Structures are given as structure tokens and as C-alpha cells.
DNA sequence: GAAAGGCTTCCGCTCAATGGAAGCCCTGGT
DNA sequence: ACCAGGGCTTCCATTGAGCGGAAGCCTTTC
């Protein structure tokens, strides 16, 4: 029964954010009358809303509840000022993502009007191996998880996508060594991102911060200090011991 | 049954974003074993997550689904660049809110590190009569709804809260005449906000944009043009005819 | 007008949800 | 060490709430 309720919610997607009752029934694989009953209750409660054409969409109440997710208010609230700083310095896409399975989920993004077009969407997912934030999150994930991803097929999006386990393994080692990742043309040929890890209270990597710019005419290394500084700032705001320690001055972190 | 699932979700709040099973059971008013069963299914699906201490919180999957709400991705995506502009100009709180019942719901906010402390929270609510965005949203709501709010008790938060229907009625008329609202010290004595309406495709007010600053040393009227311009920009991005029409030059809107 | 598709409502049936109870574990107090 | 209280986890007999086929209405298209 819970599964059916959640199945109805799962019928919505970025491609289909608004659906008729029949579409919901088909996408959720439920009989029409069952769907109707569920949808009516969900709508009465505000989890779904119905527009003037009788179509359904996700409702405000559900969004309010979901805003309580740790990846919502907590992380976002702490990160926002630093995302701002980074955005002001560059006026390019600045985004924050977390790891879920073998994908990253974008939890915040600041984009300028004239920034390069990118594939990510707040609330959306992309594979971990093909994105800057993904490389960072994977590099600092538990080794078992890294091996799991390395043992899975790596989907190719462009000629420059990291598609072999050996190459990915090498890149991950570089990320750990350097403390940042550069992803160039892995999905969109003209798009490059520089990403750095965000640490939480337990000094584990809980998110990744990246900036996304046009590949053309950009030396990614000029962006690294700013991205890392902003990521450090967020880590400190999240209470990460390693990020606080640096201000002591004597003990520089060894990577 | 749907009610029970949603009741569990509704047990979470900004004050209690993380709950034990027993707390959930109590807050949702359900027997422990029922709660346990529901919570387990919700957790398996990712709607809830369980931390290392065995406590539950809202999960990433639910947040992803909820990001599809029109108040999430759609409005936010269009509004973000304009919120950015306004933030860059002022480095004070910039926020976007929508109307729900007699309350506003904050759907986006950009805050600086040194900005004045405010009561609102993304995903949170405040009464419509005591906030700048609320005054705007109410002033342009359907008259029936305005009357409904005017006929309800107006809670007082500070000596300057609008607490009489006559005063609120006058303020709303001023908002409609001027095209913006100023709310000064209605909740927090030292906090002032300037808000302007955001129009959607049907040329109805679908959201309100505001900037929140310290009352001290601020002439709110100096902020009005910037707030209104940003709100106009968002309206245009949302496809509001009236916001596009202005660029024709000949037909200035009459308020 | 006919057909197709999209809803809305009804109702007999049944099985999955229910919740009390038992049991285990942990913590704090004496 | 023992006890009490609280927090979970699991079990299972019961039953009523959920189920879904069917009927009917409405809208659109040909």
C-alpha cells in the first residue's frame, strides 16, 4: 500500500512533471479506479495538486515536507553563502551535489543567464563517473563502493567520457591526491567542470561543489583555488573538524 | 491509508527534522507497530532515511520527487538569475514566496553571511499579513480570499504588526496602488522588507519577491526600483504578458 | 452519429493492513 | 547487580478498508 502511494509519486519525472489521471494510472501500473482513489487523497492533502486542465502535479505540501530533508535545508542553508561567493567571482554555474548509489543528485545550483548550457538540474541525477562532482564523491567514497562502481558498466556520453575502469581508477587516485577533480567534455563536449569535496561533521565527504564553465578558453587550474576554498568554507560551516583545524595554522592537511 | 503515510511524513517539522520511531508514532498518533511498518516501507523506498543512531529523517528520494513541484524547479529556475542580481546589488536576504491559504511559503532564498537574522526558512511558512511578500500576495489575490483573511484573526508578533482589519485593508489598497509593499518590524522589530509581485503566464500574481534588510538606517524606498525590476524580470521569464508588453514602450501599465 | 479516450462513481469481495502482545536490548537510577 | 522504563522488532488472528471491474457520463475527433 505504501508502495502504491509512492509509486504514484514516482510516476512524475522531469520529462513528465504534469500528468493526467490516465497517464498516472499507466505509469504507475495501477488500475484506473485505484489510481483515482489514491490521487484524490493525495490531492486533498496537498501532496499532489490539480491544475485547471484537470492534470496532476507534485504539490506544495510535499515540497514543504521534503525541504526538511538533510540534503535540503541543512546542507543548502550552510552552503548557500559560499555558492554565492563562487558565483559572484565567476558568473558561471555553481552547483552542489550528493552521492546516491552510482549517481550524483544535484541539490543546489546557481546559474547565470549567460552561462553555458548544462545537463544537470536541481533534483536531477547524473552518473557519478561522468561528472566533476561525481568523480569527487566517488574518489572519497568507501573503497567497497568504489569497486562496485568500477565493476559496473560505465556509460559513454561523448568521446571523452571515462568509460574504462582502468582510466576511472587512475582518475580517482588523482582526485584523492589533488583534492579536486576536473571533468572536461564528458557529457557535453564544450563543458568543463572543476569540483572539490565538502566534508561533514565526521570528516567524511558528504557533498561535492563544482563550477561549470565553457571548455573553450579556460584553464581549469585557475579555478581550483576558488572552488576548493568555497568547499572548505562549506565544510567549516558543516562543522567538519579538518576544515576548522586549518585555521590553527600549524597543521596543514596531508592528502 | 494514504492519510497514514502522509501523517507519518507530516510528523517531521523544522523543530523536529529527525525523529525516533517512538516519536514518530506519538506525533502521527499511530500505534507503534503500525508506525514501524509504514516507516520501514518508506525507508526502503528512500522517502525516509535512517541515521546511524536509528533515527529517521526525510529522505533524498522524496526530495527529488518534490523538486518536481512547480514551486520547485519551474519557478525557481526562472527566478534564480534575478534573485542573484538583486542579491549582488545588496548582499541582503532575497526571497521568493508563494501564497497558500493565509500563509506564505518561502520557496527560495539567498542570504549573505552578514545579513540580518530573519524568521523565514525555505520550505517554511509565515502569516500573510505580517510579511512583505504576504502583503503583496494578498493584495493581488482574488477579492473573496482577501475578505476571508480580513475576517480572520490577525495574529500580532510585535507592536508594529498589522493586527486590525481596517489597517490591513488600507495597506492592501496601498500595495495595489503602488505595486509594492513595505513591511517594517512586523515580526522582528529591526527587520524591514520590500516586496513586489511576480506575474505568471495568465498575468496573475503567482509569487512575490522581497528583500529583507535591517530597519536601521534604511530608506525602503531606495530599494523599491531594484526589487520591482527583479520581479518584472522573473515575470517576463515566466511568460507574463504584462511583463513583456512593457518593452514595447508605448503602453505603460496603469495601476 | 459513432468511436475512442478520459474521468467518476459504485459495490461485492477478499486479503493485506491492523494493533495488541510478547520479547529483546539499552540506559539510567538505586 | 537489579529493576524500571523506554525504545524497538516481530508475530499473528482478525476484519474492514482497499481493491478493481463495471457502468455511466463527458469530451473530442472523424
Coordinates of C-alpha atoms (C1' of nucleotides) in Angstrom, one line a residue:
Chain A
X1 CA 0.0 0.0 0.0
X2 CA 2.8 2.4 0.8
X3 CA 4.4 1.1 -2.4
X4 CA 1.4 2.2 -4.3
X5 CA 1.3 5.7 -2.9
X6 CA 5.0 6.1 -3.6
X7 CA 4.6 4.5 -7.0
X8 CA 2.1 7.3 -7.9
X9 CA 4.6 9.9 -6.8
X10 CA 7.3 8.1 -8.7
X11 CA 5.3 8.4 -11.9
X12 CA 6.2 12.1 -12.1
X13 CA 9.5 13.0 -13.7
X14 CA 11.3 16.0 -15.2
X15 CA 10.0 14.9 -18.6
X16 CA 6.5 14.4 -17.2
X17 CA 6.0 16.9 -14.3
X18 CA 2.3 17.2 -15.1
X19 CA 0.2 14.1 -15.7
X20 CA -3.5 13.2 -16.3
X21 CA -5.1 10.6 -14.2
X22 CA -4.9 8.0 -17.0
X23 CA -1.2 8.8 -17.6
X24 CA -0.6 8.3 -13.9
X25 CA -2.5 5.0 -13.9
X26 CA -0.4 3.8 -16.8
X27 CA 2.9 5.0 -15.5
X28 CA 2.2 3.7 -12.0
X29 CA 0.9 0.4 -13.4
X30 CA -2.3 0.7 -11.3
X31 CA -5.9 0.2 -12.3
X32 CA -7.7 3.5 -13.1
X33 CA -10.0 3.4 -10.1
X34 CA -7.3 2.6 -7.7
X35 CA -5.2 5.4 -9.1
X36 CA -8.1 7.7 -8.8
X37 CA -8.7 6.9 -5.2
X38 CA -5.1 7.3 -4.3
X39 CA -4.7 10.5 -6.3
X40 CA -7.8 12.0 -4.7
X41 CA -6.5 11.5 -1.2
X42 CA -3.0 12.7 -2.1
X43 CA -4.6 15.8 -3.7
X44 CA -6.8 16.6 -0.7
X45 CA -3.7 16.5 1.5
X46 CA -1.7 18.7 -0.9
X47 CA 0.9 16.1 -1.8
X48 CA -0.5 16.5 -5.3
X49 CA -2.2 19.5 -6.9
X50 CA -4.6 19.6 -9.8
X51 CA -4.4 22.3 -12.4
X52 CA -7.2 24.0 -14.4
X53 CA -7.0 21.3 -17.1
X54 CA -7.5 18.6 -14.5
X55 CA -3.9 17.4 -14.7
X56 CA -1.9 16.5 -11.6
X57 CA 1.5 17.7 -10.4
X58 CA 3.5 17.4 -7.3
X59 CA 2.0 19.7 -4.6
X60 CA 3.4 22.4 -2.4
X61 CA 2.8 20.5 0.8
X62 CA 5.0 17.6 -0.3
X63 CA 7.7 20.1 -1.3
X64 CA 7.5 21.7 2.2
X65 CA 7.9 18.3 3.8
X66 CA 10.7 17.4 1.6
X67 CA 12.5 20.6 2.3
X68 CA 13.2 19.1 5.7
X69 CA 15.5 16.5 4.2
X70 CA 19.0 17.0 5.4
X71 CA 20.1 17.4 1.8
X72 CA 17.5 20.2 1.7
X73 CA 17.5 22.9 4.4
X74 CA 20.5 21.9 6.4
X75 CA 23.2 21.4 3.7
X76 CA 21.7 24.1 1.5
X77 CA 21.5 26.7 4.2
X78 CA 25.1 26.2 5.2
X79 CA 26.4 26.0 1.6
X80 CA 24.5 28.9 0.1
X81 CA 26.7 31.8 1.1
X82 CA 29.8 30.0 -0.3
X83 CA 28.0 29.1 -3.5
X84 CA 27.2 32.8 -3.7
X85 CA 30.7 33.9 -3.3
X86 CA 31.9 31.5 -6.0
X87 CA 29.1 32.5 -8.3
X88 CA 29.9 36.2 -7.9
X89 CA 33.5 35.6 -8.7
X90 CA 32.7 33.8 -11.9
X91 CA 29.1 34.2 -13.0
X92 CA 29.1 30.6 -14.2
X93 CA 27.2 27.6 -12.9
X94 CA 27.9 26.7 -9.4
X95 CA 26.4 23.5 -8.1
X96 CA 26.3 21.3 -5.1
X97 CA 25.7 17.6 -5.3
X98 CA 25.5 14.5 -3.1
X99 CA 26.1 10.8 -3.8
X100 CA 23.3 8.3 -4.1
X101 CA 24.2 4.9 -5.4
X102 CA 26.2 5.3 -8.6
X103 CA 24.7 8.7 -9.3
X104 CA 25.0 12.2 -8.1
X105 CA 22.0 14.2 -7.1
X106 CA 22.1 17.9 -7.6
X107 CA 20.8 19.7 -4.5
X108 CA 21.5 23.3 -5.3
X109 CA 22.7 25.3 -8.2
X110 CA 23.2 28.9 -9.1
X111 CA 23.3 29.8 -12.7
X112 CA 23.8 33.0 -14.6
X113 CA 21.7 34.0 -17.5
X114 CA 24.6 33.7 -19.9
X115 CA 26.2 30.7 -18.5
X116 CA 26.9 27.7 -20.8
X117 CA 24.0 25.2 -21.2
X118 CA 24.4 22.2 -19.0
X119 CA 22.7 18.9 -18.4
X120 CA 22.2 19.0 -14.7
X121 CA 19.0 20.0 -13.0
X122 CA 18.4 20.6 -9.3
X123 CA 16.7 17.5 -8.0
X124 CA 18.1 15.6 -11.0
X125 CA 20.7 12.9 -11.4
X126 CA 23.8 12.1 -13.5
X127 CA 26.2 9.2 -13.4
X128 CA 29.0 9.6 -11.0
X129 CA 31.8 8.8 -13.4
X130 CA 30.9 11.4 -16.0
X131 CA 30.7 14.5 -13.8
X132 CA 33.2 16.5 -11.8
X133 CA 31.2 16.3 -8.6
X134 CA 30.7 12.6 -9.2
X135 CA 34.4 11.9 -9.5
X136 CA 35.0 13.7 -6.2
X137 CA 32.2 11.9 -4.4
X138 CA 33.4 8.5 -5.7
X139 CA 37.0 9.2 -5.0
X140 CA 36.3 9.7 -1.4
X141 CA 33.6 7.1 -1.0
X142 CA 34.3 3.9 0.9
X143 CA 36.5 1.6 -1.2
X144 CA 33.8 -1.1 -1.4
X145 CA 31.6 1.4 -3.1
X146 CA 34.3 2.5 -5.5
X147 CA 34.9 -1.1 -6.5
X148 CA 31.2 -1.6 -7.0
X149 CA 31.0 1.3 -9.4
X150 CA 34.3 0.3 -11.2
X151 CA 32.8 -3.2 -11.7
X152 CA 29.7 -1.8 -13.4
X153 CA 29.4 -0.7 -17.0
X154 CA 30.4 2.9 -17.4
X155 CA 28.1 4.6 -19.9
X156 CA 29.6 6.8 -22.5
X157 CA 28.1 10.1 -23.3
X158 CA 30.8 11.7 -25.5
X159 CA 34.1 10.7 -27.0
X160 CA 35.7 12.0 -23.8
X161 CA 33.6 10.1 -21.2
X162 CA 35.7 8.0 -18.9
X163 CA 34.4 4.6 -20.0
X164 CA 37.1 2.2 -18.8
X165 CA 37.6 1.0 -15.3
X166 CA 41.3 1.4 -15.5
X167 CA 41.0 5.0 -16.6
X168 CA 38.5 5.8 -13.9
X169 CA 40.6 4.1 -11.3
X170 CA 43.5 6.4 -12.3
X171 CA 41.4 9.5 -12.3
X172 CA 40.0 8.7 -8.8
X173 CA 43.5 8.3 -7.5
X174 CA 44.4 11.7 -8.9
X175 CA 41.4 13.2 -7.3
X176 CA 42.3 11.9 -3.9
X177 CA 45.9 13.1 -4.4
X178 CA 45.0 16.5 -5.7
X179 CA 41.9 17.2 -3.6
X180 CA 39.8 18.2 -6.7
X181 CA 38.5 16.8 -10.0
X182 CA 38.4 18.2 -13.5
X183 CA 35.8 16.8 -15.8
X184 CA 36.2 18.0 -19.4
X185 CA 33.7 17.3 -22.1
X186 CA 32.5 14.1 -20.6
X187 CA 28.8 14.7 -21.3
X188 CA 28.7 17.9 -23.3
X189 CA 31.8 18.5 -25.5
X190 CA 32.1 22.1 -24.7
X191 CA 31.6 21.9 -21.0
X192 CA 34.1 21.6 -18.3
X193 CA 33.8 21.4 -14.5
X194 CA 36.1 21.7 -11.5
X195 CA 34.9 20.1 -8.4
X196 CA 36.0 19.8 -4.8
X197 CA 34.9 17.8 -1.8
X198 CA 32.7 19.1 1.1
X199 CA 33.3 17.5 4.4
X200 CA 30.7 17.0 7.2
X201 CA 31.0 16.7 11.0
X202 CA 32.5 13.2 10.8
X203 CA 35.2 14.5 8.5
X204 CA 33.7 12.4 5.7
X205 CA 32.9 13.7 2.3
X206 CA 29.2 14.5 2.3
X207 CA 28.8 16.6 -0.9
X208 CA 30.8 18.0 -3.7
X209 CA 30.9 21.5 -5.0
X210 CA 31.6 22.3 -8.6
X211 CA 31.8 25.2 -11.1
X212 CA 30.9 24.5 -14.7
X213 CA 32.3 26.6 -17.5
X214 CA 32.8 26.5 -21.2
X215 CA 35.9 24.4 -22.1
X216 CA 37.0 26.9 -24.7
X217 CA 39.5 29.3 -23.4
X218 CA 39.5 28.1 -19.9
X219 CA 42.4 26.8 -17.9
X220 CA 40.7 24.8 -15.2
X221 CA 43.6 25.1 -12.9
X222 CA 42.9 28.8 -12.4
X223 CA 39.5 27.8 -10.9
X224 CA 40.8 25.2 -8.5
X225 CA 41.7 27.5 -5.6
X226 CA 38.4 29.3 -5.6
X227 CA 36.4 26.0 -5.8
X228 CA 38.4 24.4 -3.0
X229 CA 38.2 27.5 -0.8
X230 CA 34.4 27.6 -1.2
X231 CA 34.2 23.9 -0.5
X232 CA 36.4 24.4 2.6
X233 CA 34.1 27.1 3.7
X234 CA 31.0 24.9 3.4
X235 CA 32.9 22.1 5.3
X236 CA 33.6 24.5 8.1
X237 CA 30.0 25.6 8.2
X238 CA 29.0 22.0 8.4
X239 CA 31.3 21.5 11.4
X240 CA 34.0 19.4 9.7
X241 CA 37.0 19.2 12.1
X242 CA 39.5 19.2 9.3
X243 CA 38.1 22.4 7.9
X244 CA 38.3 24.1 11.3
X245 CA 41.8 22.8 12.0
X246 CA 43.4 24.6 9.1
X247 CA 42.8 28.0 10.8
X248 CA 45.1 26.8 13.6
X249 CA 47.8 27.3 11.1
X250 CA 50.4 24.8 12.3
X251 CA 48.9 21.5 10.9
X252 CA 48.4 21.6 7.2
X253 CA 46.4 18.7 5.9
X254 CA 48.2 16.0 4.1
X255 CA 46.4 14.4 1.2
Chain B
X1 CA -4.1 4.5 4.4
X2 CA -2.8 7.3 2.3
X3 CA -3.6 9.5 5.3
X4 CA -1.4 7.4 7.5
X5 CA 1.5 7.6 5.2
X6 CA 1.2 11.3 4.8
X7 CA 0.6 11.6 8.5
X8 CA 4.0 10.0 9.2
X9 CA 5.6 12.4 6.8
X10 CA 3.8 15.3 8.5
X11 CA 5.3 14.3 11.8
X12 CA 8.5 15.9 10.7
X13 CA 9.0 19.6 11.2
X14 CA 11.7 22.2 11.2
X15 CA 11.8 21.8 15.0
X16 CA 11.9 18.1 14.7
X17 CA 13.6 17.2 11.4
X18 CA 14.9 13.9 12.9
X19 CA 12.7 11.6 14.9
X20 CA 12.9 8.1 16.6
X21 CA 10.3 5.5 15.8
X22 CA 8.5 6.1 19.1
X23 CA 8.4 9.9 18.5
X24 CA 7.0 9.3 15.0
X25 CA 4.4 7.0 16.5
X26 CA 3.4 9.6 19.0
X27 CA 3.4 12.6 16.7
X28 CA 1.5 10.7 14.0
X29 CA -0.9 9.3 16.5
X30 CA -0.4 5.7 15.3
X31 CA 0.3 2.6 17.2
X32 CA 4.0 1.7 17.4
X33 CA 3.8 -1.4 15.2
X34 CA 1.7 0.3 12.5
X35 CA 4.2 3.1 12.5
X36 CA 7.1 0.7 12.3
X37 CA 5.6 -1.0 9.3
X38 CA 4.9 2.2 7.5
X39 CA 8.3 3.6 8.3
X40 CA 10.1 0.6 7.1
X41 CA 8.5 0.7 3.7
X42 CA 9.0 4.4 3.4
X43 CA 12.6 3.9 4.3
X44 CA 13.2 1.0 1.9
X45 CA 11.9 3.3 -0.8
X46 CA 14.0 6.3 0.2
X47 CA 11.2 8.5 1.2
X48 CA 12.7 8.4 4.7
X49 CA 16.3 7.7 5.7
X50 CA 17.6 6.3 8.9
X51 CA 20.8 7.6 10.5
X52 CA 23.5 5.9 12.5
X53 CA 21.5 6.4 15.7
X54 CA 18.5 4.7 14.3
X55 CA 16.5 7.9 13.9
X56 CA 14.5 8.8 10.9
X57 CA 14.5 11.8 8.7
X58 CA 13.1 12.8 5.3
X59 CA 14.9 11.0 2.5
X60 CA 16.6 12.1 -0.6
X61 CA 14.2 10.3 -2.9
X62 CA 11.3 12.3 -1.5
X63 CA 13.2 15.5 -2.0
X64 CA 13.9 14.5 -5.6
X65 CA 10.3 13.9 -6.3
X66 CA 9.2 17.1 -4.6
X67 CA 11.7 19.1 -6.6
X68 CA 9.3 18.5 -9.5
X69 CA 6.7 20.6 -7.8
X70 CA 6.0 23.7 -9.9
X71 CA 7.1 25.8 -7.0
X72 CA 10.3 23.9 -7.1
X73 CA 12.2 23.6 -10.4
X74 CA 10.0 25.7 -12.7
X75 CA 9.6 28.9 -10.7
X76 CA 12.9 28.6 -9.1
X77 CA 14.8 28.0 -12.3
X78 CA 13.3 31.1 -13.9
X79 CA 13.7 33.3 -10.8
X80 CA 17.2 32.4 -9.8
X81 CA 19.1 34.7 -12.1
X82 CA 17.0 37.7 -10.9
X83 CA 17.4 36.8 -7.3
X84 CA 21.1 36.7 -8.0
X85 CA 21.1 40.1 -9.5
X86 CA 19.2 41.5 -6.5
X87 CA 21.5 39.8 -4.1
X88 CA 24.6 41.0 -5.8
X89 CA 23.4 44.6 -5.6
X90 CA 22.6 44.4 -1.9
X91 CA 24.1 41.4 -0.2
X92 CA 21.0 41.2 1.9
X93 CA 18.3 38.5 2.1
X94 CA 16.5 38.0 -1.1
X95 CA 13.5 35.7 -1.0
X96 CA 10.7 34.3 -3.2
X97 CA 7.4 33.2 -1.7
X98 CA 4.1 31.8 -2.9
X99 CA 0.6 32.1 -1.3
X100 CA -1.0 29.1 0.3
X101 CA -4.1 29.7 2.3
X102 CA -3.5 32.5 4.7
X103 CA 0.2 31.9 4.8
X104 CA 3.2 32.5 2.5
X105 CA 5.6 29.6 1.8
X106 CA 9.1 30.6 1.1
X107 CA 10.4 28.7 -2.0
X108 CA 13.8 30.2 -2.4
X109 CA 16.1 32.5 -0.6
X110 CA 19.6 33.8 -1.0
X111 CA 21.2 35.1 2.1
X112 CA 24.6 36.6 2.8
X113 CA 26.7 35.7 5.8
X114 CA 26.3 39.1 7.4
X115 CA 22.7 39.7 6.7
X116 CA 20.3 40.4 9.5
X117 CA 18.7 37.5 11.2
X118 CA 15.3 36.6 9.9
X119 CA 12.4 34.3 10.7
X120 CA 11.7 32.8 7.4
X121 CA 13.1 29.5 6.2
X122 CA 13.0 27.9 2.7
X123 CA 10.1 25.5 2.9
X124 CA 8.7 27.4 5.9
X125 CA 5.6 29.5 6.4
X126 CA 4.6 32.8 7.9
X127 CA 1.3 34.6 8.1
X128 CA 0.4 36.6 5.0
X129 CA -0.5 39.8 6.9
X130 CA 2.8 40.1 8.7
X131 CA 5.3 39.9 5.9
X132 CA 6.1 41.9 2.8
X133 CA 5.6 39.1 0.4
X134 CA 2.4 38.2 2.2
X135 CA 1.0 41.7 1.8
X136 CA 1.8 41.6 -1.9
X137 CA 0.3 38.2 -2.5
X138 CA -2.8 39.1 -0.6
X139 CA -3.3 42.4 -2.2
X140 CA -3.4 40.8 -5.6
X141 CA -5.3 37.7 -4.6
X142 CA -9.0 37.3 -5.6
X143 CA -11.2 39.6 -3.5
X144 CA -13.0 36.7 -1.9
X145 CA -9.8 35.4 -0.5
X146 CA -8.8 38.8 0.8
X147 CA -12.1 39.1 2.6
X148 CA -11.6 35.7 4.1
X149 CA -8.3 36.7 5.6
X150 CA -9.6 40.1 6.7
X151 CA -12.4 38.3 8.5
X152 CA -9.9 36.0 10.4
X153 CA -8.0 37.0 13.5
X154 CA -4.7 38.7 12.6
X155 CA -2.0 37.4 15.0
X156 CA 0.3 40.0 16.5
X157 CA 4.0 39.4 16.6
X158 CA 5.3 42.8 17.6
X159 CA 3.9 46.2 18.4
X160 CA 4.0 47.0 14.7
X161 CA 2.2 44.0 13.4
X162 CA -0.8 44.9 11.3
X163 CA -3.5 43.5 13.6
X164 CA -6.7 45.3 12.6
X165 CA -8.7 44.5 9.5
X166 CA -9.2 48.2 8.8
X167 CA -5.4 48.8 8.8
X168 CA -4.8 45.7 6.7
X169 CA -7.4 46.8 4.2
X170 CA -5.8 50.2 3.8
X171 CA -2.3 48.7 3.4
X172 CA -3.6 46.3 0.8
X173 CA -5.1 49.1 -1.2
X174 CA -1.8 50.9 -1.0
X175 CA 0.1 47.9 -2.2
X176 CA -2.2 47.6 -5.2
X177 CA -1.8 51.3 -6.0
X178 CA 2.0 51.4 -5.6
X179 CA 2.8 47.9 -6.9
X180 CA 5.0 47.0 -3.9
X181 CA 4.8 46.5 -0.2
X182 CA 6.9 47.6 2.7
X183 CA 6.7 45.6 5.9
X184 CA 8.6 47.2 8.8
X185 CA 9.1 45.5 12.1
X186 CA 6.0 43.3 11.9
X187 CA 7.7 40.2 13.2
X188 CA 11.2 41.2 14.2
X189 CA 11.5 44.8 15.3
X190 CA 14.7 45.6 13.5
X191 CA 13.8 43.9 10.2
X192 CA 12.2 45.6 7.2
X193 CA 11.2 44.1 3.8
X194 CA 10.3 45.5 0.5
X195 CA 8.3 43.2 -1.8
X196 CA 7.0 43.2 -5.3
X197 CA 4.6 40.9 -7.2
X198 CA 5.7 38.3 -9.7
X199 CA 3.3 37.6 -12.5
X200 CA 2.8 34.3 -14.4
X201 CA 1.5 33.4 -17.8
X202 CA -2.0 34.3 -17.1
X203 CA -0.9 37.8 -15.8
X204 CA -2.0 36.8 -12.3
X205 CA 0.3 37.2 -9.4
X206 CA 1.9 33.8 -8.7
X207 CA 4.7 34.7 -6.3
X208 CA 6.2 37.6 -4.5
X209 CA 9.8 38.7 -4.4
X210 CA 11.3 40.5 -1.4
X211 CA 14.5 41.9 0.0
X212 CA 14.9 41.9 3.8
X213 CA 17.2 44.4 5.4
X214 CA 17.8 46.0 8.8
X215 CA 15.3 48.7 9.5
X216 CA 18.1 50.9 11.0
X217 CA 19.5 53.4 8.5
X218 CA 17.4 52.1 5.6
X219 CA 15.1 54.1 3.5
X220 CA 13.0 51.4 2.0
X221 CA 12.0 53.5 -1.0
X222 CA 15.6 53.3 -2.3
X223 CA 15.1 49.5 -2.7
X224 CA 11.8 49.6 -4.5
X225 CA 13.1 50.1 -8.0
X226 CA 15.5 47.2 -7.8
X227 CA 13.0 44.8 -6.2
X228 CA 10.4 45.7 -8.8
X229 CA 12.8 45.4 -11.7
X230 CA 13.9 42.0 -10.5
X231 CA 10.2 40.9 -10.0
X232 CA 9.5 42.2 -13.5
X233 CA 12.4 40.1 -14.8
X234 CA 11.1 37.0 -13.2
X235 CA 7.6 37.7 -14.5
X236 CA 9.0 38.0 -18.0
X237 CA 10.9 34.8 -17.6
X238 CA 7.6 33.1 -16.6
X239 CA 5.9 34.4 -19.7
X240 CA 3.7 37.1 -18.2
X241 CA 2.2 39.2 -21.0
X242 CA 2.3 42.4 -19.0
X243 CA 6.0 42.0 -18.3
X244 CA 6.7 41.5 -22.0
X245 CA 4.5 44.3 -23.1
X246 CA 6.4 47.0 -21.3
X247 CA 9.3 46.6 -23.6
X248 CA 7.0 47.8 -26.4
X249 CA 7.4 51.2 -24.9
X250 CA 4.1 52.8 -25.8
X251 CA 1.7 51.2 -23.4
X252 CA 2.8 51.8 -19.7
X253 CA 0.8 49.9 -17.2
X254 CA -1.7 51.8 -15.2
X255 CA -2.1 50.6 -11.6
Chain C
dG1 C1' -23.6 9.8 -35.1
dA2 C1' -20.1 6.6 -33.7
dA3 C1' -15.8 5.6 -31.6
dA4 C1' -12.2 6.4 -28.5
dG5 C1' -10.4 8.2 -24.5
dG6 C1' -10.7 10.3 -20.1
dC7 C1' -12.8 10.5 -16.0
dT8 C1' -16.1 9.5 -11.8
dT9 C1' -18.8 6.6 -9.1
dC10 C1' -20.5 2.2 -7.3
dC11 C1' -20.2 -2.0 -4.7
dG12 C1' -19.3 -7.0 -3.7
dC13 C1' -15.3 -9.3 -2.4
dT14 C1' -11.1 -10.5 0.0
dC15 C1' -6.7 -10.2 1.7
dA16 C1' -3.4 -7.1 3.3
dA17 C1' -3.3 -3.8 7.0
dT18 C1' -4.0 -3.7 11.7
dG19 C1' -2.5 -3.4 16.5
dG20 C1' -2.2 -5.9 20.8
dA21 C1' 1.2 -8.7 22.8
dA22 C1' 5.5 -10.8 23.6
dG23 C1' 10.2 -10.4 23.7
dC24 C1' 14.8 -8.4 23.3
dC25 C1' 18.0 -4.7 24.2
dC26 C1' 19.8 -0.5 26.2
dT27 C1' 20.2 3.1 29.6
dG28 C1' 19.9 5.2 34.0
dG29 C1' 19.0 5.0 38.8
dT30 C1' 19.3 2.9 43.3
Chain D
dA1 C1' 23.7 -6.3 40.5
dC2 C1' 18.9 -5.5 39.9
dC3 C1' 15.0 -3.1 38.4
dA4 C1' 12.2 0.0 35.7
dG5 C1' 11.4 2.4 31.8
dG6 C1' 11.8 3.3 27.2
dG7 C1' 12.8 2.0 22.5
dC8 C1' 12.5 -1.2 19.1
dT9 C1' 11.3 -5.7 16.4
dT10 C1' 8.5 -9.5 15.4
dC11 C1' 4.4 -12.3 15.4
dC12 C1' -0.4 -13.5 14.1
dA13 C1' -5.6 -13.7 14.5
dT14 C1' -9.0 -10.6 12.9
dT15 C1' -11.7 -7.8 9.8
dG16 C1' -12.8 -3.8 7.4
dA17 C1' -10.7 -0.9 4.3
dG18 C1' -8.7 -1.3 -0.1
dC19 C1' -9.5 -3.2 -4.4
dG20 C1' -10.7 -3.1 -9.3
dG21 C1' -14.2 -4.4 -12.7
dA22 C1' -18.1 -2.4 -14.5
dA23 C1' -21.3 1.1 -15.6
dG24 C1' -22.1 5.6 -16.9
dC25 C1' -21.0 10.4 -18.2
dC26 C1' -18.4 13.8 -20.8
dT27 C1' -15.3 15.5 -24.4
dT28 C1' -13.0 15.2 -28.6
dT29 C1' -12.3 13.6 -33.2
dC30 C1' -13.5 11.7 -37.6

